[in-house]
Short mmCIF file of C-alpha atoms in Angstrom, two decimals:
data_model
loop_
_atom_site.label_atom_id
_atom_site.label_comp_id
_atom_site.label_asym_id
_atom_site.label_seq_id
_atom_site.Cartn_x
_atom_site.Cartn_y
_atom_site.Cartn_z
CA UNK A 43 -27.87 -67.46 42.53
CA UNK A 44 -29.81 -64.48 41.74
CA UNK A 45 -28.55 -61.95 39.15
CA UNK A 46 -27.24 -59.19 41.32
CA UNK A 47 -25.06 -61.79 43.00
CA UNK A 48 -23.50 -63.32 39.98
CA UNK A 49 -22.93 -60.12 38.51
CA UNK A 50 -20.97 -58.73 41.66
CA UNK A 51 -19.29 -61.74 41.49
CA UNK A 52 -18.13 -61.63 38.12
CA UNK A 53 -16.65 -58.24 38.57
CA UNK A 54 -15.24 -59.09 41.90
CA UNK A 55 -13.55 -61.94 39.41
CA UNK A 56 -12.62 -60.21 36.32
CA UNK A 57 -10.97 -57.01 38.65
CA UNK A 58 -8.70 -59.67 40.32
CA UNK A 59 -7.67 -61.07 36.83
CA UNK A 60 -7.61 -57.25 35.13
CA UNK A 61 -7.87 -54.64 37.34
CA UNK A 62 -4.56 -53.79 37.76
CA UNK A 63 -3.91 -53.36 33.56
CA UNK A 64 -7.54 -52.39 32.97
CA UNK A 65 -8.86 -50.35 36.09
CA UNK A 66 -12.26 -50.04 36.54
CA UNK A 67 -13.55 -51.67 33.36
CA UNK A 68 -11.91 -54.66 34.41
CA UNK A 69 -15.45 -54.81 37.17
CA UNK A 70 -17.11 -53.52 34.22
CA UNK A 71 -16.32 -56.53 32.09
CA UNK A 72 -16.44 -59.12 34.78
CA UNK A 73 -19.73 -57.59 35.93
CA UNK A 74 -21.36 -58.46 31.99
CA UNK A 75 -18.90 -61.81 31.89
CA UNK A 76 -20.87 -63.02 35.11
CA UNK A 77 -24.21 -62.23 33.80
CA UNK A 78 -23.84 -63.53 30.08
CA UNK A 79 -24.55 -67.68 31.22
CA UNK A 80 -27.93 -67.08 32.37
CA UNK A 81 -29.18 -65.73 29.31
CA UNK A 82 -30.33 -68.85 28.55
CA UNK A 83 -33.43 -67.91 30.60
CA UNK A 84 -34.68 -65.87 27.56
CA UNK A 85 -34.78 -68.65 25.23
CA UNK A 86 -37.77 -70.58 25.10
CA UNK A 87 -36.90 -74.79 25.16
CA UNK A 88 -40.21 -75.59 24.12
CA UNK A 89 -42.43 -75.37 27.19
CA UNK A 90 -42.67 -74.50 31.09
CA UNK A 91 -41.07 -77.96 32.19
CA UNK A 92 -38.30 -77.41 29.77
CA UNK A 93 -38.04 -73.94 30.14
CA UNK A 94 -37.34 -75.06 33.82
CA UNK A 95 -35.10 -78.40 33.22
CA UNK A 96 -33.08 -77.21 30.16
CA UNK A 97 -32.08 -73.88 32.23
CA UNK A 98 -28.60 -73.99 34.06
CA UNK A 99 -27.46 -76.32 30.72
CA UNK A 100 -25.30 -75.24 27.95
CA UNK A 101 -24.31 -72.06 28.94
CA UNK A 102 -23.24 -72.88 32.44
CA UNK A 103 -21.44 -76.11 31.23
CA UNK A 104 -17.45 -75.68 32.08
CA UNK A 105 -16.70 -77.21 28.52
CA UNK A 106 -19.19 -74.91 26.33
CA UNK A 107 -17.49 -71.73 28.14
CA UNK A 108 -14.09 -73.18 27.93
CA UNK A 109 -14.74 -73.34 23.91
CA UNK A 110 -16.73 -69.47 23.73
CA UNK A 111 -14.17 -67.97 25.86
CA UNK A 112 -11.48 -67.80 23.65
CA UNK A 113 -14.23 -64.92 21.55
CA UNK A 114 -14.35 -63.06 24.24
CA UNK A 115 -10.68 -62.52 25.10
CA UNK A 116 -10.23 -62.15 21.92
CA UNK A 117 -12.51 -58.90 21.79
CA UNK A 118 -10.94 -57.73 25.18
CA UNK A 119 -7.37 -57.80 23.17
CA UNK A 120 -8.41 -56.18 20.56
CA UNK A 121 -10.33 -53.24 22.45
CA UNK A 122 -7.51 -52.87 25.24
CA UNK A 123 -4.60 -55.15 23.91
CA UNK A 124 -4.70 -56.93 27.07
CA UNK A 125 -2.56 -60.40 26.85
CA UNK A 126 -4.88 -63.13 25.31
CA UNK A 127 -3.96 -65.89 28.04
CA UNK A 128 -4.80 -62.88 30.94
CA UNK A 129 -8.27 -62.69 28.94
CA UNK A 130 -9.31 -65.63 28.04
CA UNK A 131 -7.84 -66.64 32.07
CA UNK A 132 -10.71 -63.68 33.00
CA UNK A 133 -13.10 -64.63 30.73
CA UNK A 134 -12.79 -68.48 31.70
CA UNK A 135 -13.10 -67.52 35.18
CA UNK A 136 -15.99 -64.93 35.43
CA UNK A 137 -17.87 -68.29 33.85
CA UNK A 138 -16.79 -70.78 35.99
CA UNK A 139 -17.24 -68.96 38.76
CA UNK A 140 -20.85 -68.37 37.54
CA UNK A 141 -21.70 -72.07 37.36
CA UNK A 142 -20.11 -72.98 40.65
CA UNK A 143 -22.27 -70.44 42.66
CA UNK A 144 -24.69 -72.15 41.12
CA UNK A 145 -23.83 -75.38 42.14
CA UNK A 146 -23.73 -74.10 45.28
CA UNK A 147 -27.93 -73.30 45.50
CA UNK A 148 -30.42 -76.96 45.64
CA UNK A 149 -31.67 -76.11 42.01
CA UNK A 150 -28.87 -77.92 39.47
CA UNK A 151 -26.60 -76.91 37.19
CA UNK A 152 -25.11 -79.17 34.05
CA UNK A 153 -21.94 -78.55 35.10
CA UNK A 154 -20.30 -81.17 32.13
CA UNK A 155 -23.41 -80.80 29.68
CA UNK A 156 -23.22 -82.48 26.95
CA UNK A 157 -21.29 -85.22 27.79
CA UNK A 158 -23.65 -85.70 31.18
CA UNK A 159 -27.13 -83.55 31.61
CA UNK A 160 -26.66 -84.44 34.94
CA UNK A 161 -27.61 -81.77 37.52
CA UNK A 162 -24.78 -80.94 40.03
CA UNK A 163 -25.82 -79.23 43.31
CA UNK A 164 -24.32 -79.03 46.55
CA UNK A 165 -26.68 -76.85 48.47
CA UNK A 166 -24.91 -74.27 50.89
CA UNK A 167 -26.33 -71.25 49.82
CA UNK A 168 -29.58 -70.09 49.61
CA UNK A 169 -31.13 -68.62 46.28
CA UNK A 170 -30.51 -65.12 47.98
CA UNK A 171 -27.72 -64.41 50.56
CA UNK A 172 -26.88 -61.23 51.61
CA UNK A 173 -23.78 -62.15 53.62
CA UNK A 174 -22.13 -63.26 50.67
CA UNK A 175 -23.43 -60.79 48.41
CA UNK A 176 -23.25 -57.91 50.24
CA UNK A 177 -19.68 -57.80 50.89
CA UNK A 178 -19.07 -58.84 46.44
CA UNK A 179 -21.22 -55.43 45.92
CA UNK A 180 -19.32 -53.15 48.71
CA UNK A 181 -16.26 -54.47 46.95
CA UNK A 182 -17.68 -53.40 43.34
CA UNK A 183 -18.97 -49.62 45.07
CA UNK A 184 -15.89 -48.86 46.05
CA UNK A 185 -13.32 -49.93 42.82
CA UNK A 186 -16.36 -47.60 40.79
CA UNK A 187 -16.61 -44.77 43.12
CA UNK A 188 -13.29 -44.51 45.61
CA UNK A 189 -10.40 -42.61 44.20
CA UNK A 190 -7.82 -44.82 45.33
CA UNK A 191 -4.74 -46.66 43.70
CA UNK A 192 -5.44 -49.91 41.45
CA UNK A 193 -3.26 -51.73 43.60
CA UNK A 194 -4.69 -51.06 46.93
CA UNK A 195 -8.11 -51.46 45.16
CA UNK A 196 -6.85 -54.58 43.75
CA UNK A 197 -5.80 -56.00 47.30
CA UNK A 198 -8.69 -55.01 49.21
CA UNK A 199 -11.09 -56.79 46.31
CA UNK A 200 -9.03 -60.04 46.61
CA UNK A 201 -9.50 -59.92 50.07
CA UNK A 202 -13.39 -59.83 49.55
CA UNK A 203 -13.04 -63.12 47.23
CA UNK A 204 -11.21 -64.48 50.39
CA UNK A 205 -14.03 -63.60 52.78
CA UNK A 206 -16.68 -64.65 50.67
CA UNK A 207 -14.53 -67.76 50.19
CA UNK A 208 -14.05 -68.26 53.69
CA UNK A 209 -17.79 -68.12 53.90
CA UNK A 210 -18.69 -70.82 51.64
CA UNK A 211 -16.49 -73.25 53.48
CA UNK A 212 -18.24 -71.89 56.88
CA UNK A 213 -21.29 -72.75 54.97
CA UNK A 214 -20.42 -76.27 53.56
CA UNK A 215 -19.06 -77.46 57.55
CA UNK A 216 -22.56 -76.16 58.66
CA UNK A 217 -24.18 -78.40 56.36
CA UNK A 218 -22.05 -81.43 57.15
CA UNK A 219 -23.02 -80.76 60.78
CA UNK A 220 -26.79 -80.10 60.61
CA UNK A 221 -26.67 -83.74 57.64
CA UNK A 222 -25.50 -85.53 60.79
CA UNK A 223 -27.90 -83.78 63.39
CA UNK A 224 -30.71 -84.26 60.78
CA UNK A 225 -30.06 -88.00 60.08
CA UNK A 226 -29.72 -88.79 63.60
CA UNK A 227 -33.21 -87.42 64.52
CA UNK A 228 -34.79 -89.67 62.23
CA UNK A 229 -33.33 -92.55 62.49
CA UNK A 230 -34.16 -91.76 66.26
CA UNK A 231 -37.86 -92.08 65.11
CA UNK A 232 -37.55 -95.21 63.12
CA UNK A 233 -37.09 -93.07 59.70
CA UNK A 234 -34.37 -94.33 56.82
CA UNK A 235 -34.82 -92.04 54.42
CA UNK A 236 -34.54 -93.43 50.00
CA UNK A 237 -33.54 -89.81 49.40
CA UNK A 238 -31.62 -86.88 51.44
CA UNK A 239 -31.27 -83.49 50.87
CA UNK A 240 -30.26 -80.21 52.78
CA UNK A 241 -30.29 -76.52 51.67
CA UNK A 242 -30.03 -73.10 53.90
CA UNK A 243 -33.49 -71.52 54.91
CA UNK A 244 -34.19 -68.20 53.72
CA UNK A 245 -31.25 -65.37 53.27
CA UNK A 246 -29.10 -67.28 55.78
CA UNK A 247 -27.12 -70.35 56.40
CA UNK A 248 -28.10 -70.66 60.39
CA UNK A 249 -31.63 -72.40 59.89
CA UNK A 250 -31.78 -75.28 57.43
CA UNK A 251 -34.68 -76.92 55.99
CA UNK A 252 -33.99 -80.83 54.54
CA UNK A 253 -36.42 -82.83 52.87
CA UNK A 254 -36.25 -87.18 53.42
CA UNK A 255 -37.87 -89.30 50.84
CA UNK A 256 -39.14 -92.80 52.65
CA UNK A 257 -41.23 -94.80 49.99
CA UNK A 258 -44.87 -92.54 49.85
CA UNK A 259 -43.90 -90.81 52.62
CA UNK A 260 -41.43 -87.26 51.98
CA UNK A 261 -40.11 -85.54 55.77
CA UNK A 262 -39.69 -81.45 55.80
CA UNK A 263 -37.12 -81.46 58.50
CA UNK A 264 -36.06 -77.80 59.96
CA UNK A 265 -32.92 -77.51 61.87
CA UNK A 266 -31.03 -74.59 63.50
CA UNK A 267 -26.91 -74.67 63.37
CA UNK A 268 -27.65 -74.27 67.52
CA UNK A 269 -29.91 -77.19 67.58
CA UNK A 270 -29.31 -80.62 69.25
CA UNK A 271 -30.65 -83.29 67.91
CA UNK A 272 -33.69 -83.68 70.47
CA UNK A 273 -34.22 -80.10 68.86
CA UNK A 274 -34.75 -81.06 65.49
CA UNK A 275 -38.72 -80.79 64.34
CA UNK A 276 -39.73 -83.45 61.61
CA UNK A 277 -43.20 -83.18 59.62
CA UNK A 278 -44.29 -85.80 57.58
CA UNK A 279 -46.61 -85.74 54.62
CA UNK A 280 -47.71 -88.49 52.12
CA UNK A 281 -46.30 -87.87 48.47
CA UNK A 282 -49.51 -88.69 46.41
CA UNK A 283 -47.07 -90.49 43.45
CA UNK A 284 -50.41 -93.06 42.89
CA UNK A 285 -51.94 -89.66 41.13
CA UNK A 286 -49.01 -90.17 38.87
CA UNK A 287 -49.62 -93.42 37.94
CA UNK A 288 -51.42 -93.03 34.49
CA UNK A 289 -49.25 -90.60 33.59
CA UNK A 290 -45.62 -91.64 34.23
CA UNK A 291 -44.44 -92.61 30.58
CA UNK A 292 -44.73 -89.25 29.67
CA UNK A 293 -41.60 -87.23 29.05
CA UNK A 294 -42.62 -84.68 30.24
CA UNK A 295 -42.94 -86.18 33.86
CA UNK A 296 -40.11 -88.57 33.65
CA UNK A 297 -37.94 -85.41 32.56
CA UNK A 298 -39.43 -83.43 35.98
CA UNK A 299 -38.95 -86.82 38.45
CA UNK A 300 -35.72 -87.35 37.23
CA UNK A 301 -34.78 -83.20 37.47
CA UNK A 302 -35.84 -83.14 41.49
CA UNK A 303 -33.48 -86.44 41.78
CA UNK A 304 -36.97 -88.36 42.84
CA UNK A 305 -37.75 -85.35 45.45
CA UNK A 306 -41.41 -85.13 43.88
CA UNK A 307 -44.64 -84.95 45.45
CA UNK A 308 -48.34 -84.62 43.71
CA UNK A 309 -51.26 -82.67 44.70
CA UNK A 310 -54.63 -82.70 43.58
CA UNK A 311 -57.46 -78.83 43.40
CA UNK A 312 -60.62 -79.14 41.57
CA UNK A 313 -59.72 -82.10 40.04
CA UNK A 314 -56.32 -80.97 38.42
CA UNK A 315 -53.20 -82.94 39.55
CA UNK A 316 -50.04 -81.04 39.99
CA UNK A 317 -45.92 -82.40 40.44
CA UNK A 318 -44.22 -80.08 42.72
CA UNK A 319 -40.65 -80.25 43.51
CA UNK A 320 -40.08 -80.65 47.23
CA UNK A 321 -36.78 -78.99 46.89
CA UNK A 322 -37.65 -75.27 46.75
CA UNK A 323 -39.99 -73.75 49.18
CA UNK A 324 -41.96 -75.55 51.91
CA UNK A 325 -44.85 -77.52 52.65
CA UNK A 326 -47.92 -76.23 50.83
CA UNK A 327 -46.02 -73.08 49.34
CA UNK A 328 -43.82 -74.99 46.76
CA UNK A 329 -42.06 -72.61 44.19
CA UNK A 330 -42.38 -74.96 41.16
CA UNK A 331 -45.79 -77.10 40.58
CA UNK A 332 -46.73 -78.41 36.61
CA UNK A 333 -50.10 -78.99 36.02
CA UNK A 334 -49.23 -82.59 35.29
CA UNK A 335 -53.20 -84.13 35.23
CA UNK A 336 -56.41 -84.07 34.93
CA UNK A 337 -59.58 -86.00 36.18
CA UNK A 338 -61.71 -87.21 33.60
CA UNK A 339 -64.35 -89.72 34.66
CA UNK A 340 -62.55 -90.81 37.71
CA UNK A 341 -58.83 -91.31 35.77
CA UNK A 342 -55.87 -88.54 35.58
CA UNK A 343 -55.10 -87.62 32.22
CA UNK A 344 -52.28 -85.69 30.85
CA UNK A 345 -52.50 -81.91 31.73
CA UNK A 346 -51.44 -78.97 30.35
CA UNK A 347 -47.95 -78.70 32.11
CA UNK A 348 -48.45 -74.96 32.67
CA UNK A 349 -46.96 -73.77 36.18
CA UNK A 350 -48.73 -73.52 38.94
CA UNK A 351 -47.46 -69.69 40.04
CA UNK A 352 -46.57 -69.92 44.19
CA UNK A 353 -46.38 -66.08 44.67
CA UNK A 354 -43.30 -65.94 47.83
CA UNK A 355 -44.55 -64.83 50.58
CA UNK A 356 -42.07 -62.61 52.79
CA UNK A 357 -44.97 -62.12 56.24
CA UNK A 358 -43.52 -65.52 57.66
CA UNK A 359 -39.96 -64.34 56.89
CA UNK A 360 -39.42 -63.78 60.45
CA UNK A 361 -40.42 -67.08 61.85
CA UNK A 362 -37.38 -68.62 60.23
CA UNK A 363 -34.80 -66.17 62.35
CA UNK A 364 -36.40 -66.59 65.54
CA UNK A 365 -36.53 -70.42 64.64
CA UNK A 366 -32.79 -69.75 64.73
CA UNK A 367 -32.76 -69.13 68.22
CA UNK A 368 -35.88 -70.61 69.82
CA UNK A 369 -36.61 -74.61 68.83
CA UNK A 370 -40.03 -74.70 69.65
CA UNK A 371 -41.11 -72.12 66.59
CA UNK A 372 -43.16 -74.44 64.68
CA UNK A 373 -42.56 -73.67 60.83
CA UNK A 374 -45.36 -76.49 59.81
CA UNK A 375 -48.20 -74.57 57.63
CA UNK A 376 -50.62 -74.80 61.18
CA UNK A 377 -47.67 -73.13 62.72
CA UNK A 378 -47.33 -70.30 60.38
CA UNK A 379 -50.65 -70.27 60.15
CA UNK A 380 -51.36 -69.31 63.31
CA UNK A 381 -48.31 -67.11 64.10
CA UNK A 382 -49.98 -64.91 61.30
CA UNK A 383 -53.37 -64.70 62.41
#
């Protein structure tokens, strides 16, 4: 999740743990708390694709926070002699919490790193949601600015953790509904996809974009929660993995096919070959490529691994909400192509 979200979060946290002993610097605390794990994006692993893989690692794995947050409470009971086990219970939290919103976005978070580098995700929110941010940062507003009792300030910001709650598991039956409506349609055209994977369209969980992996072949599927399944629109492109084929013993490109769980597809401009991960973005405007090749007398050689920079582009924003509501919006690159002309 983005920062402002994890940061509201974390104070929404640390208040419910400490606001009624600490007040407002309860928010305060769980505000930093919530920011502190993705730090890690400041340190520099080595090179763009570890930059990329090693991020969401060690600092958002539930068993390196469960060992640093013991420091932390610590340094809350000595600056407000606040019960260690209410601390460290704060603390523990504002971390956790951190790493499961994460979870909760198609990227991947080492949840259990270092027994497993595995990288959990259960997509139900997009990187950027304002329904279930925007209600964490009213809740933040008003314990920093309303003159009000803690405990009426404490109830009404546990009652925001129960909306936003409630929202997530709104969020996870939409997915299970739009998996089935999404299968469905392609097995309706003959299409059993390796590889499955569905995450929210843009600042919303009512339009849903999945990606299918069949052999060569990858499917960008779009889907509205209002969709049936003769609604559903499926593109198909070829993956390119033969421009890979030189160049797959590196570790480098292992480390990037096995990071997108095998949702990979290859690209070729002016004779530079790039891996993008189908996961994040859509066809043609992927948000991470690595320059993964090069042609040299008719063969692909290794590259420079330098990202490929995707700036987002926000002018076909509005296509996706009236896809919401009207099936035949074609989000295909023609289609937004020519909606923008």
């Amino acid at each position: 999740m983005d920062s402002i979200t994890q940061a509201a979060l974390g104070a929404a946290v640390g208040y419910a743990v400490l606001g009624r002993k600490l007040g407002r610097k309860a928010a305060l605390y769980g505000a930093a708390l919530g920011t502190i794990p993705d730090l890690d994006v400041f340190v520099d692993f080595g090179g763009p694709v570890e930059n990329m893989t090693y991020h969401r690692g060690a600092s958002h794995s539930f068993l390196v926070q469960l060992l640093v947050a013991p420091l932390f409470a610590w340094l809350l009971v000595r600056w407000h002699r606040a019960g260690f086990w209410r601390a460290f219970t704060a603390v523990y939290l504002c971390f956790v919490t951190h790493s499961l919103a994460d979870t909760f976005t198609v990227y991947g978070t080492q949840l259990l790193w270092p027994i497993s580098d595995f990288p959990f995700s259960y997509s139900i929110l997009f990187i950027v949601d304002p329904a279930y941010t925007l209600p964490l940062i009213a809740a933040f507003i008003a314990i920093m600015v309303m003159r009000q009792s803690r405990q009426r300030a404490w109830w009404a910001n546990n009652a925001v953790l129960v909306l936003t709650s409630l929202y997530l598991l709104w969020s996870g039956f939409a997915k299970s509904q739009v998996d089935d409506r999404v299968l469905a349609a392609l097995g309706a055209q003959g299409i059993s996809p390796d590889t499955y994977e569905s995450s929210p369209g843009p600042l919303n969980t009512l339009i849903w974009r999945a990606v299918a992996i069949d052999g060569d072949q990858y499917y960008e599927v779009f889907t509205s929660v209002f969709d049936e399944i003769q609604d559903v629109t499926v593109h198909g492109y070829p993956r390119n993995t033969a421009l890979l084929d030189t160049l797959e013993d590196d570790a480098r490109v292992e480390r990037l096919r096995w990071f997108t769980k095998g949702q990979y597809g290859a690209w070729e401009r002016e004779g530079q070959v790039y891996l993008a991960d189908l996961r994040m973005g859509v066809h043609g405007e992927y948000v991470f490529n690595f320059n993964v090749g090069r042609r040299v007398d008719g063969e692909v050689e290794l590259g420079s691994f330098e990202q490929y920079e995707t700036p987002p582009r926000t002018d076909g924003l509005g296509l996706f909400f009236e896809r919401i509501w009207d099936p035949s919006v074609d989000l295909s690159p023609a289609g937004r192509s020519a909606a923008l002309r």
